[in-house]
Amino acid sequence: MKNLKSWLVEYSEHHADPHNRALHRLCVPATVFALCCAFRAIPVGDALWNPASLALLGWLAFYLCLSWQLALGMLMLFSVMYSAALLLETAIGGALPLFAALLFAAAGAAQYLGHRREKKQPSLLRHLRLFLIAPLWQLADFYRHMQIPVGGLASSR
């Protein structure tokens, strides 16, 4: 398996344009939240164990293999997103799948426009695991700005 730095460098190659990066700062979390809502809308399990919680745990396991510091940050972010998905499910009920689909489509379209501006193909088309790296890439950038050390990374990417 690649190391953290290799994944982040590969992802960065497709996100150098400042406008594309800005779109991704908004749309990657929206995409993750949309997926969380979509998986939560699958009527299997209970509030704790269901497709959404299992998908997020799988995602975290992948992150833990790369960096425990970033995995801890993602655990906090995923907890907020999962809680918000539960609250949204309570508020809108059966409309949750539609909400998830619309949010996913809007965020995906905006990211596509960013890649068109950058004139580079979206990285996830080359390697689906880069889709899993997108939130970690953003969190690693935040950690760097906040000067939070992360094992496996130099001071700059």
XYZ file of C-alpha atoms in Angstrom:
157
model
C 0.000 0.000 0.000
C 1.179 3.529 -0.766
C 2.215 5.762 2.078
C 0.398 8.939 3.085
C 2.761 11.299 1.314
C 2.458 9.378 -1.980
C -1.336 9.529 -1.871
C -1.399 13.248 -1.057
C 1.148 14.117 -3.744
C -0.821 12.168 -6.349
C -4.055 13.885 -5.324
C -2.375 17.320 -5.335
C -1.282 16.864 -8.949
C -4.921 17.282 -9.990
C -5.732 20.131 -7.629
C -3.153 22.862 -8.210
C -5.473 25.601 -9.497
C -6.616 27.887 -6.635
C -10.204 27.989 -7.929
C -10.363 24.206 -8.171
C -8.923 23.895 -4.657
C -11.529 26.345 -3.330
C -14.354 24.394 -4.960
C -13.012 21.180 -3.479
C -12.794 22.737 0.001
C -16.562 23.181 -0.153
C -17.597 20.228 -2.257
C -15.536 17.366 -0.811
C -17.172 17.688 2.633
C -20.557 18.067 0.910
C -19.926 14.874 -1.063
C -18.911 12.949 2.057
C -22.001 14.221 3.880
C -24.198 13.267 0.910
C -22.766 9.740 0.965
C -23.283 9.530 4.719
C -26.935 10.535 4.235
C -27.382 8.111 1.334
C -25.983 5.187 3.317
C -28.042 6.199 6.347
C -31.179 6.153 4.197
C -30.719 2.430 3.520
C -33.305 0.863 5.853
C -31.003 -1.680 7.503
C -29.777 -1.729 11.086
C -30.318 0.821 13.817
C -28.956 4.266 14.696
C -25.566 2.853 15.701
C -24.936 -0.044 13.292
C -26.067 0.567 9.725
C -24.564 1.020 6.262
C -23.513 4.616 7.030
C -21.698 3.840 10.272
C -20.029 0.783 8.735
C -18.892 2.749 5.662
C -17.426 5.484 7.856
C -15.657 2.890 10.013
C -14.150 1.338 6.887
C -13.023 4.748 5.719
C -11.430 5.376 9.130
C -9.636 2.023 9.047
C -8.027 3.032 5.737
C -7.004 6.382 7.254
C -5.611 4.696 10.351
C -3.261 2.702 8.124
C -1.908 6.007 6.781
C -1.815 8.335 9.825
C -3.315 7.999 13.285
C -3.239 11.808 13.691
C -5.331 12.375 10.580
C -7.572 9.400 11.387
C -8.341 11.003 14.757
C -9.271 14.279 13.057
C -11.444 12.437 10.554
C -13.144 10.554 13.394
C -14.213 13.906 14.832
C -15.408 15.190 11.454
C -17.224 11.954 10.630
C -18.913 12.039 14.050
C -20.291 15.501 13.318
C -21.436 14.475 9.827
C -23.036 11.273 11.078
C -24.863 13.133 13.855
C -26.069 15.708 11.338
C -27.294 12.905 9.052
C -29.260 11.388 11.953
C -30.805 14.774 12.768
C -31.616 15.399 9.117
C -33.192 11.962 8.834
C -35.419 12.808 11.802
C -36.354 16.141 10.240
C -37.049 15.087 6.643
C -37.549 11.328 6.925
C -38.234 9.717 3.563
C -36.803 12.675 1.664
C -33.269 11.846 2.883
C -32.339 9.820 -0.246
C -33.473 12.667 -2.511
C -31.538 15.203 -0.435
C -28.438 12.994 -0.594
C -28.734 12.533 -4.365
C -29.203 16.254 -5.031
C -26.324 17.257 -2.759
C -24.046 14.616 -4.287
C -24.943 15.729 -7.824
C -24.453 19.432 -7.056
C -21.118 18.877 -5.311
C -19.935 16.551 -8.069
C -20.910 19.036 -10.780
C -19.047 21.847 -9.025
C -15.934 19.682 -8.664
C -16.163 18.747 -12.335
C -16.225 22.456 -13.242
C -13.117 22.971 -11.135
C -11.336 20.218 -13.031
C -12.427 21.682 -16.365
C -10.944 25.017 -15.328
C -7.722 23.266 -14.334
C -7.834 21.250 -17.570
C -7.106 18.016 -15.734
C -9.175 14.888 -15.477
C -10.606 14.245 -11.994
C -8.150 12.067 -10.093
C -10.767 9.571 -8.942
C -11.247 8.453 -12.528
C -7.680 7.110 -12.419
C -7.879 5.511 -9.018
C -11.026 5.132 -6.922
C -9.026 5.174 -3.690
C -8.200 8.807 -4.424
C -11.863 9.469 -3.664
C -11.120 8.260 -0.140
C -8.038 10.484 -0.007
C -9.876 13.731 -0.841
C -11.111 14.460 2.720
C -7.746 13.437 4.175
C -5.967 15.746 1.722
C -8.036 18.655 3.006
C -7.473 17.754 6.636
C -3.716 17.355 6.060
C -3.678 20.849 4.537
C -5.548 22.205 7.572
C -3.114 20.461 9.938
C -0.200 21.969 8.018
C -1.656 25.479 8.330
C -2.300 24.927 12.038
C 1.206 23.439 12.441
C -0.187 20.173 13.786
C 2.420 17.451 13.192
C 1.461 14.440 11.118
C 3.608 11.326 10.931
C 4.678 10.425 7.410
C 4.637 13.975 6.076
C 7.397 16.509 5.619
C 6.684 20.152 6.452
C 5.481 20.778 2.894
C 3.707 18.702 0.258
